mmCIF file of N, CA and C in Angstrom:
data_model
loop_
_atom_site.group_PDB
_atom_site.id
_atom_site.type_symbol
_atom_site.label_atom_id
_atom_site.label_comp_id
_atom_site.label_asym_id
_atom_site.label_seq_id
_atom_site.Cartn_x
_atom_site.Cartn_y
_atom_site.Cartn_z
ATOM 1 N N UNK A 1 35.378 -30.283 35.666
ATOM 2 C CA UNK A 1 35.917 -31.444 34.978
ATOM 3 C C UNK A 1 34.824 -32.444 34.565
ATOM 4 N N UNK A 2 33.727 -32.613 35.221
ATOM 5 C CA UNK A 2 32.463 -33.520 35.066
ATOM 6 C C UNK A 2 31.603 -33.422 33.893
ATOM 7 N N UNK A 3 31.806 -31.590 33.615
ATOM 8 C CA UNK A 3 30.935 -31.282 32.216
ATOM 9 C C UNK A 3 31.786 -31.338 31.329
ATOM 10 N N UNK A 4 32.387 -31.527 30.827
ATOM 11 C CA UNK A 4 33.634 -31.850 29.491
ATOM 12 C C UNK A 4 34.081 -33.386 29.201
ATOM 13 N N UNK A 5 33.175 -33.909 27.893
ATOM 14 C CA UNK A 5 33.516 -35.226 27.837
ATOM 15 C C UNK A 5 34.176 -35.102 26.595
ATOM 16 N N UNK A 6 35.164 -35.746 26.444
ATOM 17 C CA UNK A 6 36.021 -36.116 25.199
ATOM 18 C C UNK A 6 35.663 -36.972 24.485
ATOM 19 N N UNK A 7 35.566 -36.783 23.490
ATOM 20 C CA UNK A 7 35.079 -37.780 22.383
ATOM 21 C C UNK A 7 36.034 -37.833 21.000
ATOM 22 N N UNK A 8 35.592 -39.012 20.215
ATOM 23 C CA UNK A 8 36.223 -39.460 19.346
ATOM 24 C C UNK A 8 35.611 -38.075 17.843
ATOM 25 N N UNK A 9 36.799 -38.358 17.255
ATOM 26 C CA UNK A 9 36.474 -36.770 16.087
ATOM 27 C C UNK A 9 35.221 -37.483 15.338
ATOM 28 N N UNK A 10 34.213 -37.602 15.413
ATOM 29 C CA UNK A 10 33.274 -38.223 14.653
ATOM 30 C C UNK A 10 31.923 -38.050 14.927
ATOM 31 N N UNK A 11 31.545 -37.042 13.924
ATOM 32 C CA UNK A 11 30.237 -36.359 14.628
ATOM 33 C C UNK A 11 29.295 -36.929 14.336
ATOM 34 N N UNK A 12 28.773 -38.529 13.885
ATOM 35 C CA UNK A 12 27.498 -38.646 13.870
ATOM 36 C C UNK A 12 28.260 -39.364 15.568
ATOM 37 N N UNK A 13 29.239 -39.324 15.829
ATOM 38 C CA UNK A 13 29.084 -40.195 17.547
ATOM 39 C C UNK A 13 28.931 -39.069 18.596
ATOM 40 N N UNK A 14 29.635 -38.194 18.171
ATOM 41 C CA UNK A 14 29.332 -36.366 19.131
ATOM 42 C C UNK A 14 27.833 -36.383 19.038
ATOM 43 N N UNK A 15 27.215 -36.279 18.077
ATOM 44 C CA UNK A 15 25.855 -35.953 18.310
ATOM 45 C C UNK A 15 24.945 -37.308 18.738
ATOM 46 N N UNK A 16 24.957 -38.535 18.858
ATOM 47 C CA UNK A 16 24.430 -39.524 19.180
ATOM 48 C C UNK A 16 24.804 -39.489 20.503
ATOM 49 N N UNK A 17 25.778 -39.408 20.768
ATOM 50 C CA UNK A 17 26.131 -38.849 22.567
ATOM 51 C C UNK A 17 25.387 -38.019 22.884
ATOM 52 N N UNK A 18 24.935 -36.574 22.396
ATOM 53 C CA UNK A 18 24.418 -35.888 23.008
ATOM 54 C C UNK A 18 23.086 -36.304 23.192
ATOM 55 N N UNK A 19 22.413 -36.589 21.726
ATOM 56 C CA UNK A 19 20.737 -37.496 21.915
ATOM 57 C C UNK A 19 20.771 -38.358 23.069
ATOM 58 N N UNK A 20 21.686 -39.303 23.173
ATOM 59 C CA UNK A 20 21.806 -39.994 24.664
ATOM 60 C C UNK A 20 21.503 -39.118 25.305
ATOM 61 N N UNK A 21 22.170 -38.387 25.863
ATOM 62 C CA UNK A 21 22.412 -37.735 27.094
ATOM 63 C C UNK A 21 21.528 -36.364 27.441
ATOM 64 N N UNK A 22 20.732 -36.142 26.244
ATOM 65 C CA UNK A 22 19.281 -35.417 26.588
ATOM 66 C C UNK A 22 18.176 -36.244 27.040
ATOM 67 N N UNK A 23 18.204 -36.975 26.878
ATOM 68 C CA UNK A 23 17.243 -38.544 26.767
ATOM 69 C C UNK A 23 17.352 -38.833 28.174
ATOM 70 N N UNK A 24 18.512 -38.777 28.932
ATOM 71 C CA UNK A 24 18.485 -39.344 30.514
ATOM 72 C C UNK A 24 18.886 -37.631 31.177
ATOM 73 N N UNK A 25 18.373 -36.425 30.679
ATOM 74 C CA UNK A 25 17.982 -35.660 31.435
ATOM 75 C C UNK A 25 18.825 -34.381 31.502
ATOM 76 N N UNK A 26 20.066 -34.453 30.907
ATOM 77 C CA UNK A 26 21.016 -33.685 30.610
ATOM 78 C C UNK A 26 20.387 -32.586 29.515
ATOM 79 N N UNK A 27 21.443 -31.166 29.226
ATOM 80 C CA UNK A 27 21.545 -30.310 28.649
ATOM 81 C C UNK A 27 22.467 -30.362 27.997
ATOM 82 N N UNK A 28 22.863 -31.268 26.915
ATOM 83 C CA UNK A 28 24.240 -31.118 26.181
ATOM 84 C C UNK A 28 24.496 -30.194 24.669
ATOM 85 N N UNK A 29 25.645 -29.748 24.984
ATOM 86 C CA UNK A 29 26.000 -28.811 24.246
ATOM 87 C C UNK A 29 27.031 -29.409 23.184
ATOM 88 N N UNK A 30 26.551 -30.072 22.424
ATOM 89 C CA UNK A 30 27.524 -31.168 21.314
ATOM 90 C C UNK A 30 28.373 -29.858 20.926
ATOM 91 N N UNK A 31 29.597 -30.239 19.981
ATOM 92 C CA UNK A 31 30.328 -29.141 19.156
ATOM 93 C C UNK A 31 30.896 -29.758 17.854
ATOM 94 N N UNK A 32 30.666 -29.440 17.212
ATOM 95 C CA UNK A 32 30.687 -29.853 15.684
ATOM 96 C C UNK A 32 31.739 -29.001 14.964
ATOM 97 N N UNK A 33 33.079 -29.629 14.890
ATOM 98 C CA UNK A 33 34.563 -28.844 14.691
ATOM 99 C C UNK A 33 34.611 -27.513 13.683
ATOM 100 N N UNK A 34 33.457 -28.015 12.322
ATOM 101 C CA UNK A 34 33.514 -27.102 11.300
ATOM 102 C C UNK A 34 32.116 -26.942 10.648
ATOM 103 N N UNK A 35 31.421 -26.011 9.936
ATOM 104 C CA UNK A 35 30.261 -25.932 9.593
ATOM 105 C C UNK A 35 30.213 -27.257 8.124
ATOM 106 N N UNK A 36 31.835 -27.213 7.615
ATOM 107 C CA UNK A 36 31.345 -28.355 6.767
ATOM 108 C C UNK A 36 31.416 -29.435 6.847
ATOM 109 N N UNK A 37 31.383 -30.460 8.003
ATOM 110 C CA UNK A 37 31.603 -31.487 8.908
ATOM 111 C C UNK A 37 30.446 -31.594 9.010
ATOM 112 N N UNK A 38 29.133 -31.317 8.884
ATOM 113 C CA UNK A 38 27.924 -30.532 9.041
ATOM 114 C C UNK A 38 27.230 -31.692 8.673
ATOM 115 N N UNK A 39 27.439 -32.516 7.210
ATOM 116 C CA UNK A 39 26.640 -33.025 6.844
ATOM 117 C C UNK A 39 26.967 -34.900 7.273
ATOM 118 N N UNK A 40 28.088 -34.945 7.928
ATOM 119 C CA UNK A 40 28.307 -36.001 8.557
ATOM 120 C C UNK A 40 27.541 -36.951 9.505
ATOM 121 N N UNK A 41 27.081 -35.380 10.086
ATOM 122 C CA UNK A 41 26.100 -36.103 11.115
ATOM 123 C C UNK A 41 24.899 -35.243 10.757
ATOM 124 N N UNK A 42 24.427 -34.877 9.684
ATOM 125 C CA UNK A 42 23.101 -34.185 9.395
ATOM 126 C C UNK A 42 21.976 -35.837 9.761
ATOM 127 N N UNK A 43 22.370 -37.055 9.615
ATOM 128 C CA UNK A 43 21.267 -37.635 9.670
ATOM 129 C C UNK A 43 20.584 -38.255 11.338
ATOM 130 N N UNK A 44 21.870 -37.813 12.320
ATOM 131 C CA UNK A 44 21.594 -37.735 13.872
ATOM 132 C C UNK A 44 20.650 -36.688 13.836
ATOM 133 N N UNK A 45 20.830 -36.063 13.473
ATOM 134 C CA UNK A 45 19.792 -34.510 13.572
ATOM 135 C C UNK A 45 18.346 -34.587 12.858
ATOM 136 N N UNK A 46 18.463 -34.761 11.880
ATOM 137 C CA UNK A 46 17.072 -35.090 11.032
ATOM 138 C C UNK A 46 16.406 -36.187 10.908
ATOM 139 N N UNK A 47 17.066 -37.125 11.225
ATOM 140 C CA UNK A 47 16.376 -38.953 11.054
ATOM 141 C C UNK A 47 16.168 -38.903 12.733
ATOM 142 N N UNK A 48 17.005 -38.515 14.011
ATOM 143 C CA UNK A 48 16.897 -38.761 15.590
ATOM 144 C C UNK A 48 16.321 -37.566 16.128
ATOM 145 N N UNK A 49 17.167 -36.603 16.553
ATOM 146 C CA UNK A 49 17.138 -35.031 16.717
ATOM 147 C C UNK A 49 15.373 -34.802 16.930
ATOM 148 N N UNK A 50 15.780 -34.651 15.718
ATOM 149 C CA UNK A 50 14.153 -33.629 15.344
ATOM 150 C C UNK A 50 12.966 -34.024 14.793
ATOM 151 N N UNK A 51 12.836 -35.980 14.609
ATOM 152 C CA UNK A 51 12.213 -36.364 14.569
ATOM 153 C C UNK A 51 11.330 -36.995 15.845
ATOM 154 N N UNK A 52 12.420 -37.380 17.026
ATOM 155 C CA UNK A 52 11.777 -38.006 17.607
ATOM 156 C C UNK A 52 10.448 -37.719 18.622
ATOM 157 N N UNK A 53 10.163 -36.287 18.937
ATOM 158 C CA UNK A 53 8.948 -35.757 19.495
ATOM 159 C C UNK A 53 7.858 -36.617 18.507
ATOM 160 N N UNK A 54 7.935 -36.304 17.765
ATOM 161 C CA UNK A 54 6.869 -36.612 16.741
ATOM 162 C C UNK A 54 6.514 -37.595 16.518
ATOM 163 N N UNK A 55 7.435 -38.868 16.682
ATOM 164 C CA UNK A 55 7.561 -40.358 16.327
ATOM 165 C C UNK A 55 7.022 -40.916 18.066
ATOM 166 N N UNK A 56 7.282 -40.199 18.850
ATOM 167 C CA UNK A 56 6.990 -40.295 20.223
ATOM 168 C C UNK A 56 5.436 -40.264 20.927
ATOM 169 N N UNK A 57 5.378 -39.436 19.695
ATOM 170 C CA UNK A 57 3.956 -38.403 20.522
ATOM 171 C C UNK A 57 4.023 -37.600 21.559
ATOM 172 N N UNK A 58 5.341 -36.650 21.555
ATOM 173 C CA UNK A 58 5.299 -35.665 22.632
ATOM 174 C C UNK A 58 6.112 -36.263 23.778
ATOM 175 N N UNK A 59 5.762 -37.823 23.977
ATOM 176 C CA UNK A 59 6.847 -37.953 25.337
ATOM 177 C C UNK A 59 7.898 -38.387 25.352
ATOM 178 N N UNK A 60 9.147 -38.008 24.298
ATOM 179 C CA UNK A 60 10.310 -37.420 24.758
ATOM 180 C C UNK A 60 10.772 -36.236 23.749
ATOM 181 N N UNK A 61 11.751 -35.414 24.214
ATOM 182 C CA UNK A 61 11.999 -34.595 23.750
ATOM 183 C C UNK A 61 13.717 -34.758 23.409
ATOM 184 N N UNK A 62 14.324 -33.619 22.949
ATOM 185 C CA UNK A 62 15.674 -33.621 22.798
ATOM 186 C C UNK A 62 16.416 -32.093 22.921
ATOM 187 N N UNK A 63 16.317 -31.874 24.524
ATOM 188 C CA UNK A 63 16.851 -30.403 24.771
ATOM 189 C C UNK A 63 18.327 -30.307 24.720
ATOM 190 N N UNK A 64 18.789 -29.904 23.527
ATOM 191 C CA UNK A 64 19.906 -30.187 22.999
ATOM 192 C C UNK A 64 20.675 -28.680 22.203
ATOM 193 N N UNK A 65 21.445 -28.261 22.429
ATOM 194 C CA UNK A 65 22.177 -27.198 21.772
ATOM 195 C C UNK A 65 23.207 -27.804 20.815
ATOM 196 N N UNK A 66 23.380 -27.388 19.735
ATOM 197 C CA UNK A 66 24.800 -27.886 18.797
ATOM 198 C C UNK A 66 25.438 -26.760 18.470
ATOM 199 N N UNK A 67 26.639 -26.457 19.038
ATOM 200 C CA UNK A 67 27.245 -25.519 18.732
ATOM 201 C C UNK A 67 28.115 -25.881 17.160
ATOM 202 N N UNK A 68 28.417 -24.862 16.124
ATOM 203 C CA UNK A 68 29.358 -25.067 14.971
ATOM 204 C C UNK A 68 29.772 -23.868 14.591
ATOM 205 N N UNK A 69 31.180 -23.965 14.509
ATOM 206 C CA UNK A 69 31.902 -22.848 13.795
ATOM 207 C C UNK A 69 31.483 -22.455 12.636
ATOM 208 N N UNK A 70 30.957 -20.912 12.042
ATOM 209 C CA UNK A 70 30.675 -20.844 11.065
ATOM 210 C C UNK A 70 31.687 -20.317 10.527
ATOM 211 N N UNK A 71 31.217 -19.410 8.988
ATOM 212 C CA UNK A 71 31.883 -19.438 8.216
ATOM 213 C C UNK A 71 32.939 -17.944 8.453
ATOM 214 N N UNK A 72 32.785 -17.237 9.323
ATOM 215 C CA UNK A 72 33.795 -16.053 10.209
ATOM 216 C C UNK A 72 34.877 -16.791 10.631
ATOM 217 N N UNK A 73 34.333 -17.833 11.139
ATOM 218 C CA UNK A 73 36.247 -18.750 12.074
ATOM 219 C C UNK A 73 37.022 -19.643 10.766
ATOM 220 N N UNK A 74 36.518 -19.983 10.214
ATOM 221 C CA UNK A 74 37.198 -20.322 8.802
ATOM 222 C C UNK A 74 37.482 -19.830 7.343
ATOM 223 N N UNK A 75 38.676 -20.115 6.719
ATOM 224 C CA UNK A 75 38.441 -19.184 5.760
ATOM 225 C C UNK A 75 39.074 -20.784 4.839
ATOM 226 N N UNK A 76 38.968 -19.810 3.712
ATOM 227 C CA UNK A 76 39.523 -20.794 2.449
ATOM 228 C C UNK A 76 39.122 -22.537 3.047
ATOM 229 N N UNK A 77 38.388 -22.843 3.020
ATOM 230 C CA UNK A 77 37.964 -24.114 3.125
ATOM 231 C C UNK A 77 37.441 -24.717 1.363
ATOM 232 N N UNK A 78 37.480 -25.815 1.668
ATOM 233 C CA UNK A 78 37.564 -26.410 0.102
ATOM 234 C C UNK A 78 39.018 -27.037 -0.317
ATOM 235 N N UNK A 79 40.052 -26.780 -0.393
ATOM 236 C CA UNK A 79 40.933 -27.736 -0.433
ATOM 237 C C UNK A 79 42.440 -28.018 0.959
ATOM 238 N N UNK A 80 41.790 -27.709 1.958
ATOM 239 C CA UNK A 80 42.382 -27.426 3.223
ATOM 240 C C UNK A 80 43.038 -29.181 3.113
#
């Protein structure tokens, strides 16, 4: 029950949770409902994510998994 946090449907806050929560030491496994939901929070990922080693100089990291449904679990997307 401790590893399952509920969150609000809103993935730049799913993935800003998870950056938190790699940051104080955790392994979080964000989940991102649909592959085209994707670009919602593309800028947690590319502006935070995967910039911040670099902006850091190495001392912090972001050991972080994002799981997303691809395009096998959905079909006809586009006017759903």
């Amino acid at each position: 029950p401790d590893r399952v946090i509920d969150t609000l449907l809103d993935e730049q806050s799913i993935l800003g949770l998870g950056i938190g929560m790699a940051h104080n030491g955790f392994l979080p496994i964000p989940e991102i409902q649909f592959l085209a939901y994707l670009h919602n929070a593309e800028d947690q990922l590319r502006g935070e994510a995967a910039t911040l080693p670099f902006f850091s100089n190495g001392q912090y990291t972001n050991p972080m998994v994002v799981r997303i449904a691809g395009l096998g679990y959905q079909k006809g997307f586009g006017g759903h």
